[in-house]
mmCIF file of C-alpha atoms and ligand atoms in Angstrom:
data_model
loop_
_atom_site.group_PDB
_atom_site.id
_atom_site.type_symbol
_atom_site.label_atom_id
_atom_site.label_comp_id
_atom_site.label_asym_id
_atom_site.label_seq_id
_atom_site.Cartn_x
_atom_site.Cartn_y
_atom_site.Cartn_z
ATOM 1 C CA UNK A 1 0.000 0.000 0.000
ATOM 2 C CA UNK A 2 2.661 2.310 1.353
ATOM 3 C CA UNK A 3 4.464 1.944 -2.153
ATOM 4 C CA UNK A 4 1.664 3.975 -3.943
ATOM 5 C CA UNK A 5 2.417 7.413 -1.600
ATOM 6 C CA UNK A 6 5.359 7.399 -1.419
ATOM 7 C CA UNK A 7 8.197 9.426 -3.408
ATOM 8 C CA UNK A 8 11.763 8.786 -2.637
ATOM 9 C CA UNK A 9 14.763 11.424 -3.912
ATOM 10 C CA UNK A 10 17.437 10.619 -6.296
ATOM 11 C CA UNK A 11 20.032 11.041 -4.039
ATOM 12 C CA UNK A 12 18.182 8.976 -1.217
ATOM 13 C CA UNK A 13 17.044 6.225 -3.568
ATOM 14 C CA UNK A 14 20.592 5.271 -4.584
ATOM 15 C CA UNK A 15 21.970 5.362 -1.396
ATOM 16 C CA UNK A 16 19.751 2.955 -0.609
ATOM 17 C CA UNK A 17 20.212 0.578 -3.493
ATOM 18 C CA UNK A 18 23.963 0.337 -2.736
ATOM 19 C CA UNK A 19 23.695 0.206 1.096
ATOM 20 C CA UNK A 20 25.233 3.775 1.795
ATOM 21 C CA UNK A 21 25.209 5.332 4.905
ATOM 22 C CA UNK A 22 21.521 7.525 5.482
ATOM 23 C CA UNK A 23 20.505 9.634 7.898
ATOM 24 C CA UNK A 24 16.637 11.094 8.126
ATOM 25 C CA UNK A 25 15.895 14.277 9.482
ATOM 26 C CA UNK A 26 12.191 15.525 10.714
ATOM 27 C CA UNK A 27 10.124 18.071 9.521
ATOM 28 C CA UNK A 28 8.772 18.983 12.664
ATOM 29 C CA UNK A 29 11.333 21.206 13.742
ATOM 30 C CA UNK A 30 10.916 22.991 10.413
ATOM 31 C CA UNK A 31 7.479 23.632 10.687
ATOM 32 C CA UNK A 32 6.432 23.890 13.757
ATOM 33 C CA UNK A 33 9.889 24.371 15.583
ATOM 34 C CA UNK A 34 11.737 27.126 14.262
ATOM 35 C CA UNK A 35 10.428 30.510 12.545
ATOM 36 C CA UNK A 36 11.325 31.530 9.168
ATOM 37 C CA UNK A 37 13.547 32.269 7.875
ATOM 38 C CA UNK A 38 15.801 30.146 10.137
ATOM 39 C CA UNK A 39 13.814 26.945 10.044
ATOM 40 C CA UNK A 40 14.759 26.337 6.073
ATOM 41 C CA UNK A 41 18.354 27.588 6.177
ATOM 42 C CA UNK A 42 18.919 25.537 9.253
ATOM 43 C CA UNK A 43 17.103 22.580 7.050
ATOM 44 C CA UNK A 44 19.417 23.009 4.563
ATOM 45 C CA UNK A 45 22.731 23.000 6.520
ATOM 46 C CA UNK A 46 22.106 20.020 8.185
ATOM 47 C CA UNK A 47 21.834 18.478 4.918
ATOM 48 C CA UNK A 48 25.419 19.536 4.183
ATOM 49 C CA UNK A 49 26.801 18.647 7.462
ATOM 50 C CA UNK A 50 25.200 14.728 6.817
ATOM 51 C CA UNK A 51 26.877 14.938 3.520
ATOM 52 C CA UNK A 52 30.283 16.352 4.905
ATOM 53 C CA UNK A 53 30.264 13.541 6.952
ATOM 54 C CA UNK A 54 30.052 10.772 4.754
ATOM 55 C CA UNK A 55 26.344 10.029 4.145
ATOM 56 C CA UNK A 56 23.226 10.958 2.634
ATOM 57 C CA UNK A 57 20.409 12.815 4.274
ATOM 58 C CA UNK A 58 16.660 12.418 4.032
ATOM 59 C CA UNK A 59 14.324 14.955 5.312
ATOM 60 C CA UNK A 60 10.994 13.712 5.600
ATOM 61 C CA UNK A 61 7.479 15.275 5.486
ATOM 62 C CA UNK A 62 4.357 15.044 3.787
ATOM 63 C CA UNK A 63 3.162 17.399 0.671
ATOM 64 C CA UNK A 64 -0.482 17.054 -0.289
ATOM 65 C CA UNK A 65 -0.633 13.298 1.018
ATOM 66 C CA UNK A 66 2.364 12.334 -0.461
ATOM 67 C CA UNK A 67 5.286 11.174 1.790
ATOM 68 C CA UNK A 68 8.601 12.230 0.666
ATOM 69 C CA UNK A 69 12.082 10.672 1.844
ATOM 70 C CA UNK A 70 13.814 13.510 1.097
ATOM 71 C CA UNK A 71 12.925 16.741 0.575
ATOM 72 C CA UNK A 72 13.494 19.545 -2.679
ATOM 73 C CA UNK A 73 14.285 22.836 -2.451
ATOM 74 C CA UNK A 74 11.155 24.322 -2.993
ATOM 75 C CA UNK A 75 8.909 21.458 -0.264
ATOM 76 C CA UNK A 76 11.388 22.377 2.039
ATOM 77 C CA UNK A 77 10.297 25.991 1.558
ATOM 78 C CA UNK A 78 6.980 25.267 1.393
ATOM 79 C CA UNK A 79 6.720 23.263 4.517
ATOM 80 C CA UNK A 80 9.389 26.046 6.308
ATOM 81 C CA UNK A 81 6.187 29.052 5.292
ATOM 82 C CA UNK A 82 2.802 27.689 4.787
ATOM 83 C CA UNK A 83 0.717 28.253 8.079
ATOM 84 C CA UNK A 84 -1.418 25.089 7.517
ATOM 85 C CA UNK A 85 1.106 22.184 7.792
ATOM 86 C CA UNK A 86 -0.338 19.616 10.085
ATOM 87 C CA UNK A 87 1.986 17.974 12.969
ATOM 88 C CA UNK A 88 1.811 14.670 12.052
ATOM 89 C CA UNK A 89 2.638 11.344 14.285
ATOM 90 C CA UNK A 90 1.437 8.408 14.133
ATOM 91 C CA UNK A 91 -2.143 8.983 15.070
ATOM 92 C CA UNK A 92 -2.285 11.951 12.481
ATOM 93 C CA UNK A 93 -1.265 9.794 9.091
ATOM 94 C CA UNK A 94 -4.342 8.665 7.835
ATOM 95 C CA UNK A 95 -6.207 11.785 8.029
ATOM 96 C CA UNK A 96 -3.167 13.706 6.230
ATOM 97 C CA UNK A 97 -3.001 10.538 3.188
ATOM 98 C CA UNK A 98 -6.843 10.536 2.700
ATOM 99 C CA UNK A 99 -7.372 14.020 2.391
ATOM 100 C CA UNK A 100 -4.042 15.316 0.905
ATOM 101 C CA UNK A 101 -2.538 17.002 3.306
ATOM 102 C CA UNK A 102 1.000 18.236 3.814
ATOM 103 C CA UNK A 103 2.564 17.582 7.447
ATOM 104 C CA UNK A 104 5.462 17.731 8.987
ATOM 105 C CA UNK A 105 6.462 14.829 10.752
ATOM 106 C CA UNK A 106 7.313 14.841 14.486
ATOM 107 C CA UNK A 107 9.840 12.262 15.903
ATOM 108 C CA UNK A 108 8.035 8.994 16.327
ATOM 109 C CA UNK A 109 6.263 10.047 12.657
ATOM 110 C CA UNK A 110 9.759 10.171 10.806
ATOM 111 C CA UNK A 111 10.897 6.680 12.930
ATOM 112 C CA UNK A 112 7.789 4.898 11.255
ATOM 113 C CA UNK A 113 8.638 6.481 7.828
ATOM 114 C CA UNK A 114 12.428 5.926 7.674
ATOM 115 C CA UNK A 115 12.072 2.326 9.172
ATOM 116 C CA UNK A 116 9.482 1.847 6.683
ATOM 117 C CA UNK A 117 12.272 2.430 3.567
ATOM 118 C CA UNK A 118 14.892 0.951 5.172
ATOM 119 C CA UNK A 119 17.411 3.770 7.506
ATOM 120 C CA UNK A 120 18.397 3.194 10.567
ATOM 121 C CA UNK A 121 19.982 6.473 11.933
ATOM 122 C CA UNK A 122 17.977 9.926 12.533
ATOM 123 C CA UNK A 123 19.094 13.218 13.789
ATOM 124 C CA UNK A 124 16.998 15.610 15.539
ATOM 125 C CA UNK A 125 17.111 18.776 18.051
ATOM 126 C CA UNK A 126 15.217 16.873 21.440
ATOM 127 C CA UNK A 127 12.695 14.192 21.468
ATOM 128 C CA UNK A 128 9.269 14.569 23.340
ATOM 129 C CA UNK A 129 8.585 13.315 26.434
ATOM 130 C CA UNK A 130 6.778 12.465 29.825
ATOM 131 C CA UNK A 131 5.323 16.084 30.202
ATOM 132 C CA UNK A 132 5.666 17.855 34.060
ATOM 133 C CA UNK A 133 2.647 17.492 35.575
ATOM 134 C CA UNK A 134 1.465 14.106 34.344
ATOM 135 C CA UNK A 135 0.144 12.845 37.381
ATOM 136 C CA UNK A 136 -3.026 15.772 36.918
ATOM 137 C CA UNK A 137 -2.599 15.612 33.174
ATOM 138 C CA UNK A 138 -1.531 12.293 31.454
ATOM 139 C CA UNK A 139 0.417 14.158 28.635
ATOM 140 C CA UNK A 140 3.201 11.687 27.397
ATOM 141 C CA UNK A 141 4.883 12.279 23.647
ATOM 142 C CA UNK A 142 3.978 9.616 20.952
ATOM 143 C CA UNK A 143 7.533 9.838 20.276
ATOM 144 C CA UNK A 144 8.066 7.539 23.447
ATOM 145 C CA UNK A 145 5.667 4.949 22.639
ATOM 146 C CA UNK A 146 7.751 4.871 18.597
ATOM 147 C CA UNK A 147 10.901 4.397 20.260
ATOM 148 C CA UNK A 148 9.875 1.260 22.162
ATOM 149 C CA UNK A 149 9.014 -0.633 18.692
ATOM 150 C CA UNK A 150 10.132 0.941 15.844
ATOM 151 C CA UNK A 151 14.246 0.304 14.995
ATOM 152 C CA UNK A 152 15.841 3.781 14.396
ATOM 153 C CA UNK A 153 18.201 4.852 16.445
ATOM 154 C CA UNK A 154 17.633 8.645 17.469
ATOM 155 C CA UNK A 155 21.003 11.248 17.888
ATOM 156 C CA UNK A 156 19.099 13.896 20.240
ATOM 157 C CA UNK A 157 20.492 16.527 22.670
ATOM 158 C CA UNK A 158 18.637 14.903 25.411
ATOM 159 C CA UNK A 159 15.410 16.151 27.094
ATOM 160 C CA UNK A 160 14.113 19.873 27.019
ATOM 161 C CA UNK A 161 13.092 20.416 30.899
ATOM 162 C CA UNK A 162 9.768 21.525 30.005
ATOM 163 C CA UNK A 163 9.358 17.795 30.317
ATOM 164 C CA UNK A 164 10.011 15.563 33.699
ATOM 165 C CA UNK A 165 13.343 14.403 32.090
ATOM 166 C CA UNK A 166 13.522 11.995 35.104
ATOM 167 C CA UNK A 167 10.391 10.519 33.978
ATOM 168 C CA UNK A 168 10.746 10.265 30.563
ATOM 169 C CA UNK A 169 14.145 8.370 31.632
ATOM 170 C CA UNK A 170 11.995 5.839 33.742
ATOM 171 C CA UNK A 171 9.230 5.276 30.704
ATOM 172 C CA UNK A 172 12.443 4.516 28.134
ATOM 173 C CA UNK A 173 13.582 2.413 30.728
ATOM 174 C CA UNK A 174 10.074 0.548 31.184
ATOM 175 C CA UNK A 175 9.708 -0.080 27.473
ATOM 176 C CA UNK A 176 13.219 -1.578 27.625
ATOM 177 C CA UNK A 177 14.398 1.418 25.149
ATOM 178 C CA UNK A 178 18.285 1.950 25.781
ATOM 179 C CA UNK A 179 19.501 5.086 26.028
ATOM 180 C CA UNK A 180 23.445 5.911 25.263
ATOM 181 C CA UNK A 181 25.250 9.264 26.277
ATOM 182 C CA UNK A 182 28.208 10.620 23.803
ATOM 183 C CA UNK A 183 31.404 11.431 26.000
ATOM 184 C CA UNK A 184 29.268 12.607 29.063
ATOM 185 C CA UNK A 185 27.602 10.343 32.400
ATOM 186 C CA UNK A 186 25.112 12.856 32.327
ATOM 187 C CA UNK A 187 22.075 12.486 30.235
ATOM 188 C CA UNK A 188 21.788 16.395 28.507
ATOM 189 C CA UNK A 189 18.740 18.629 28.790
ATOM 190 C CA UNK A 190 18.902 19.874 25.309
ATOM 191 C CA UNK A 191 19.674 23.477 25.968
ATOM 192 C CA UNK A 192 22.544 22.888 28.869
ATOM 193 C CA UNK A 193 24.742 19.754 29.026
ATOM 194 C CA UNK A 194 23.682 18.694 32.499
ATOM 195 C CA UNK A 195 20.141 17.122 33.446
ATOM 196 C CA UNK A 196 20.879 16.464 37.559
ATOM 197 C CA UNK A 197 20.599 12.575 36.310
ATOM 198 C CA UNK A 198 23.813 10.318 35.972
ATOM 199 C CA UNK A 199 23.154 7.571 33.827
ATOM 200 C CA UNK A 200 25.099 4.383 32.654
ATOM 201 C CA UNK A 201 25.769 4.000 28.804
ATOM 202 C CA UNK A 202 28.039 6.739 28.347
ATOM 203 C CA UNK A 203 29.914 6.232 24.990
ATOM 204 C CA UNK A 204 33.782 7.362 24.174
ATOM 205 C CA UNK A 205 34.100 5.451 20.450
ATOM 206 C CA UNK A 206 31.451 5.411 17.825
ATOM 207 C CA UNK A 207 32.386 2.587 16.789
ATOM 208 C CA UNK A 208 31.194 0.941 20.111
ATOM 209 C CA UNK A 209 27.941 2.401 20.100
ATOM 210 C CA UNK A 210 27.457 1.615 16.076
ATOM 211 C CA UNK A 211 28.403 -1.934 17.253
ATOM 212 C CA UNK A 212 26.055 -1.958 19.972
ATOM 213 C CA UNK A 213 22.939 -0.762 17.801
ATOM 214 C CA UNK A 214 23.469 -3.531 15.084
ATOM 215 C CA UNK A 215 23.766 -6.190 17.770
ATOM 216 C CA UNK A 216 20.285 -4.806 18.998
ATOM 217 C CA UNK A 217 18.550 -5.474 15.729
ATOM 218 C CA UNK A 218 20.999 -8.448 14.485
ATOM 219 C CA UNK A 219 19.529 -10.064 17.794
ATOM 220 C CA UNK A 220 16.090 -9.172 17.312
ATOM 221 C CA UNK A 221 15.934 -6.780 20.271
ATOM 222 C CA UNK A 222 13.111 -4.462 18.699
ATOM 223 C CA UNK A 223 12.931 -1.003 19.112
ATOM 224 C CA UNK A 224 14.560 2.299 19.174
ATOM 225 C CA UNK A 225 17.532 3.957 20.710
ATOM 226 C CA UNK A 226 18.421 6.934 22.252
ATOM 227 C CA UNK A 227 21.581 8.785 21.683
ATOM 228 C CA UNK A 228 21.758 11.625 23.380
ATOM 229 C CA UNK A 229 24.756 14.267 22.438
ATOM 230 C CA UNK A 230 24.887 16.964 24.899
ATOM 231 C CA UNK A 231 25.419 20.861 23.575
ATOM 232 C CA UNK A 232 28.263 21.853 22.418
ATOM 233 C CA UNK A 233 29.681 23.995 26.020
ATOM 234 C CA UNK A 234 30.872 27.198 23.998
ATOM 235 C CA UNK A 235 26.537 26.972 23.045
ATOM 236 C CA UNK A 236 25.194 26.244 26.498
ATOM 237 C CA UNK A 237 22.670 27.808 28.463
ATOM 238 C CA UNK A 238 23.583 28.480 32.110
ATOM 239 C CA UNK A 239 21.138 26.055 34.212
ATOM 240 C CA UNK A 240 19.470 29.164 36.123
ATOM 241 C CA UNK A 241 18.692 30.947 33.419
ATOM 242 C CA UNK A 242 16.966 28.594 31.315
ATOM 243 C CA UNK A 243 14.976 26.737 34.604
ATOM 244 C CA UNK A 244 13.375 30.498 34.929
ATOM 245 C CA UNK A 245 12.763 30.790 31.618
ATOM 246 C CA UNK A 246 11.183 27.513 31.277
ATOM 247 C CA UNK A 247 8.781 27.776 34.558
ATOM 248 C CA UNK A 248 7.488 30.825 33.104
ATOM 249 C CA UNK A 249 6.553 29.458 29.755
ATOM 250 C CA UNK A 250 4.730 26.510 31.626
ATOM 251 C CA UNK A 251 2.836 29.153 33.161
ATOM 252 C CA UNK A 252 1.676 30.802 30.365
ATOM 253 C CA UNK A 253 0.442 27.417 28.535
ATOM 254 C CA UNK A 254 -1.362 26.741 31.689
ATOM 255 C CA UNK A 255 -3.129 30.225 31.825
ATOM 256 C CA UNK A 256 -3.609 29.848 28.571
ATOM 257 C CA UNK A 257 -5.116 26.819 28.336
ATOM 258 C CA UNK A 258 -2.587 24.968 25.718
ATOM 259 C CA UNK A 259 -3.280 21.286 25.444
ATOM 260 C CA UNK A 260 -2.869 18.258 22.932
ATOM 261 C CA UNK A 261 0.083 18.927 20.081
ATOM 262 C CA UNK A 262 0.006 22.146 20.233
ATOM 263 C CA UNK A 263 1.722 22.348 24.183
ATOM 264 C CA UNK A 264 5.370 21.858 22.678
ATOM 265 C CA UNK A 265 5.448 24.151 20.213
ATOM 266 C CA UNK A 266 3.921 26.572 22.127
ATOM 267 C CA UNK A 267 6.585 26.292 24.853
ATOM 268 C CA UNK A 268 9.336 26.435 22.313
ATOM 269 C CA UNK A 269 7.790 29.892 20.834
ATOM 270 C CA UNK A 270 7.542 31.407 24.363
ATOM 271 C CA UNK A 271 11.087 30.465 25.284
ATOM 272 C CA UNK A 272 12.161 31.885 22.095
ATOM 273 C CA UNK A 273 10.239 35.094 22.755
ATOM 274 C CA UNK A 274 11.592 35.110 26.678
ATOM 275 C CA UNK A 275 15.585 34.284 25.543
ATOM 276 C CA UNK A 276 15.082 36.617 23.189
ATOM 277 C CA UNK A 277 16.007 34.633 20.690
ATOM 278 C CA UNK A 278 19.068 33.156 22.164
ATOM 279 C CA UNK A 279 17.329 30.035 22.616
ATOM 280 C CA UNK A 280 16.974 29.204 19.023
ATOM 281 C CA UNK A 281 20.793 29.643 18.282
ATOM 282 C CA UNK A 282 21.288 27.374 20.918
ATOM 283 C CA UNK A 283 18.848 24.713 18.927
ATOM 284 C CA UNK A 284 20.621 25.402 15.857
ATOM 285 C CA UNK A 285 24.184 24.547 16.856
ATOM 286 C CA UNK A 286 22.763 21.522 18.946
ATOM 287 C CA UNK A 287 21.033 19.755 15.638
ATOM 288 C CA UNK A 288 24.199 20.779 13.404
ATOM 289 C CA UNK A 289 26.013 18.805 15.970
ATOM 290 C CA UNK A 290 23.782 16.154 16.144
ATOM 291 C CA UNK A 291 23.487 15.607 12.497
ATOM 292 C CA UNK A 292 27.428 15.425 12.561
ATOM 293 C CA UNK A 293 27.222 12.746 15.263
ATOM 294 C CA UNK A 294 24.086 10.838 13.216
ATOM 295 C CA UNK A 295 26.507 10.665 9.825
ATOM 296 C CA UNK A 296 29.322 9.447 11.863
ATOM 297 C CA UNK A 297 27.010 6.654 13.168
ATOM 298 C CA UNK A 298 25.400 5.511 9.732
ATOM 299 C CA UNK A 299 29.081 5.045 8.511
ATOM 300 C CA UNK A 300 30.256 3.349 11.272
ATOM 301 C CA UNK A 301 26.923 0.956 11.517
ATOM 302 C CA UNK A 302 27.611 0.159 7.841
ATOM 303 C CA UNK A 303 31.355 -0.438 7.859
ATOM 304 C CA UNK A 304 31.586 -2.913 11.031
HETATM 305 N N1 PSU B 1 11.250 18.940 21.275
HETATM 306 C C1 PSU B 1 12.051 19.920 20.863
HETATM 307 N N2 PSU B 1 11.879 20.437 19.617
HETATM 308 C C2 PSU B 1 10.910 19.972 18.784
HETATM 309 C C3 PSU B 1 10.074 18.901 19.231
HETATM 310 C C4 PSU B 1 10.287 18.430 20.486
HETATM 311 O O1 PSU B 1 12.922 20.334 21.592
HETATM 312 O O2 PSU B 1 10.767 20.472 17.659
HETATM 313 C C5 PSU B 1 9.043 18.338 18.312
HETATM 314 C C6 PSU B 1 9.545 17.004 17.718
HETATM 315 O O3 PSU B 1 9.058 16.882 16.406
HETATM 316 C C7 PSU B 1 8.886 15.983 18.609
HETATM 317 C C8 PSU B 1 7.572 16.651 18.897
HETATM 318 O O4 PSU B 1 8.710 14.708 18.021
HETATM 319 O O5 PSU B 1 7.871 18.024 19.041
HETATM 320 C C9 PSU B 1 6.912 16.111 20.136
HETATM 321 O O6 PSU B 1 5.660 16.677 20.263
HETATM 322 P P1 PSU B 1 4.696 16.172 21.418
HETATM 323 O O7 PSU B 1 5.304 16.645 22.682
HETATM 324 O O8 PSU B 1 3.390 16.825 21.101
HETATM 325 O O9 PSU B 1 4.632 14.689 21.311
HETATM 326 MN MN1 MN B 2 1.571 15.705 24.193
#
């Protein structure tokens, strides 16, 4: 069925056919993550980074129904401007194929689709999560549930603290999702390098952790994989700053009575707004360096 929506790029398609090294990227962050102009020139150099490091990228979103592994110039555009592009995950797909849509696809969205052609590593800014306040509001991330069946492994900065990060931690460890740490023993919170949470499976060599993942899956061990690669320090925010920042943006989506999809983004604009916009160079570095991280992954998984 899948076969009849679905359009795969050039580049992507070949790399494919000769087993080269791929990484996906989301569409999420394009749409509803970053403003423009940003979103599409950040798009675009991650694309080059992927390449720079020895494999192909595939953006993935959905234009008018169709799913595309890899996106041209002008979709990218297109999904980076138009003020009607659904968030899509998994729940969301066949609404957006039946009635042409175009989405952008959140995390656990672009794990289904890049599983579904065949790559294995995907690069991406933070992952959703176990939201604070669960215990009054059961708000918990698709993303989560994706990761505990779906094999793609997922280069992250870690957790955003406008999630319970320790939670999240306990759910990935409940669905028996493993979660590695590049050259740190303490799991990131996206915008600073420490979380306040020590964790085992920190990783020094690549090719350990490319090793590890194709054991996983060799083995049958289903499901995804966390690798979370903390900020670059020269890009960090200091951990006061960004806690206030953060409790006040919670505050406004309660007042204002944000629930569903549309809490995450809304947080991200307001923390935008309240940094300023220091918050989104911070994002920008952290998925340059994670898409640096992904490519050096795909070619190590491939080589060993
Ligand atoms: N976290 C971020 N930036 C993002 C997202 C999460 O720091 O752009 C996006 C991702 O696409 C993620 C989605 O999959 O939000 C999660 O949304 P929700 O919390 O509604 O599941
Ligand atoms: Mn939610």
């Amino acid at each position: 069925m899948w076969e009849k929506i679905i359009d795969i790029k050039e580049e992507v398609k070949v790399a494919l056919e000769f087993g080269k090294p791929i990484v996906s990227l989301e569409s999420t962050i394009i749409s509803h993550g970053m403003p423009y102009p940003e979103n599409v020139e950040t798009a675009k150099l991650l694309e080059d980074i992927i390449r720079k490091n020895g494999a192909v990228p595939a953006t993935i979103g959905i234009i008018g129904g169709r799913i595309k592994i890899g996106l041209e110039d002008d979709e990218l555009e297109f999904l980076a401007k138009d003020k009607n592009i659904v968030k899509v995950s998994r729940r969301d797909f066949p609404e957006v194929i039946a009635l042409k849509k175009s989405g952008a696809t959140t995390v656990a969205a672009t794990m289904i689709l890049s599983d579904l052609v065949g790559i294995k590593v995907f690069a991406t800014g933070g992952i959703g999560g176990v939201h604070r306040g669960y215990s009054e509001i059961l708000d918990i991330s698709q993303d989560l549930e994706e990761l505990s069946k779906t094999n793609v492994a997922v280069v992250c900065a870690g957790v955003k603290s406008i999630l319970d990060i320790k939670s999240t931690l306990e759910y990935l460890e409940t669905k028996s999702v493993p979660v590695y740490i590049i050259e740190s023993d303490e799991f990131p919170a996206f915008y600073t390098r420490e979380s306040g949470i020590k964790l085992e499976g920190r990783i020094d060599k690549i090719e350990d952790l490319a090793n590890i993942i194709n054991t996983k899956w060799d083995y049958g061990f289903n499901g995804g994989v966390v690798v979370a690669n903390p900020i670059p320090k020269e890009f960090a925010f200091d951990n006061e700053v960004i806690d206030k920042v953060i409790n006040d943006a919670l505050l406004e989506a309660k007042e204002n009575n944000i629930v569903g999809k549309k809490v995450t983004p809304f947080l991200l604009d307001k923390i935008k707004e309240l940094t300023k916009g220091e918050s989104l160079k911070a994002n920008i570095e952290l998925v340059k360096h994670n898409s640096k991280v992904a490519a050096e992954l795909a070619v190590n998984m491939i080589k060993i």
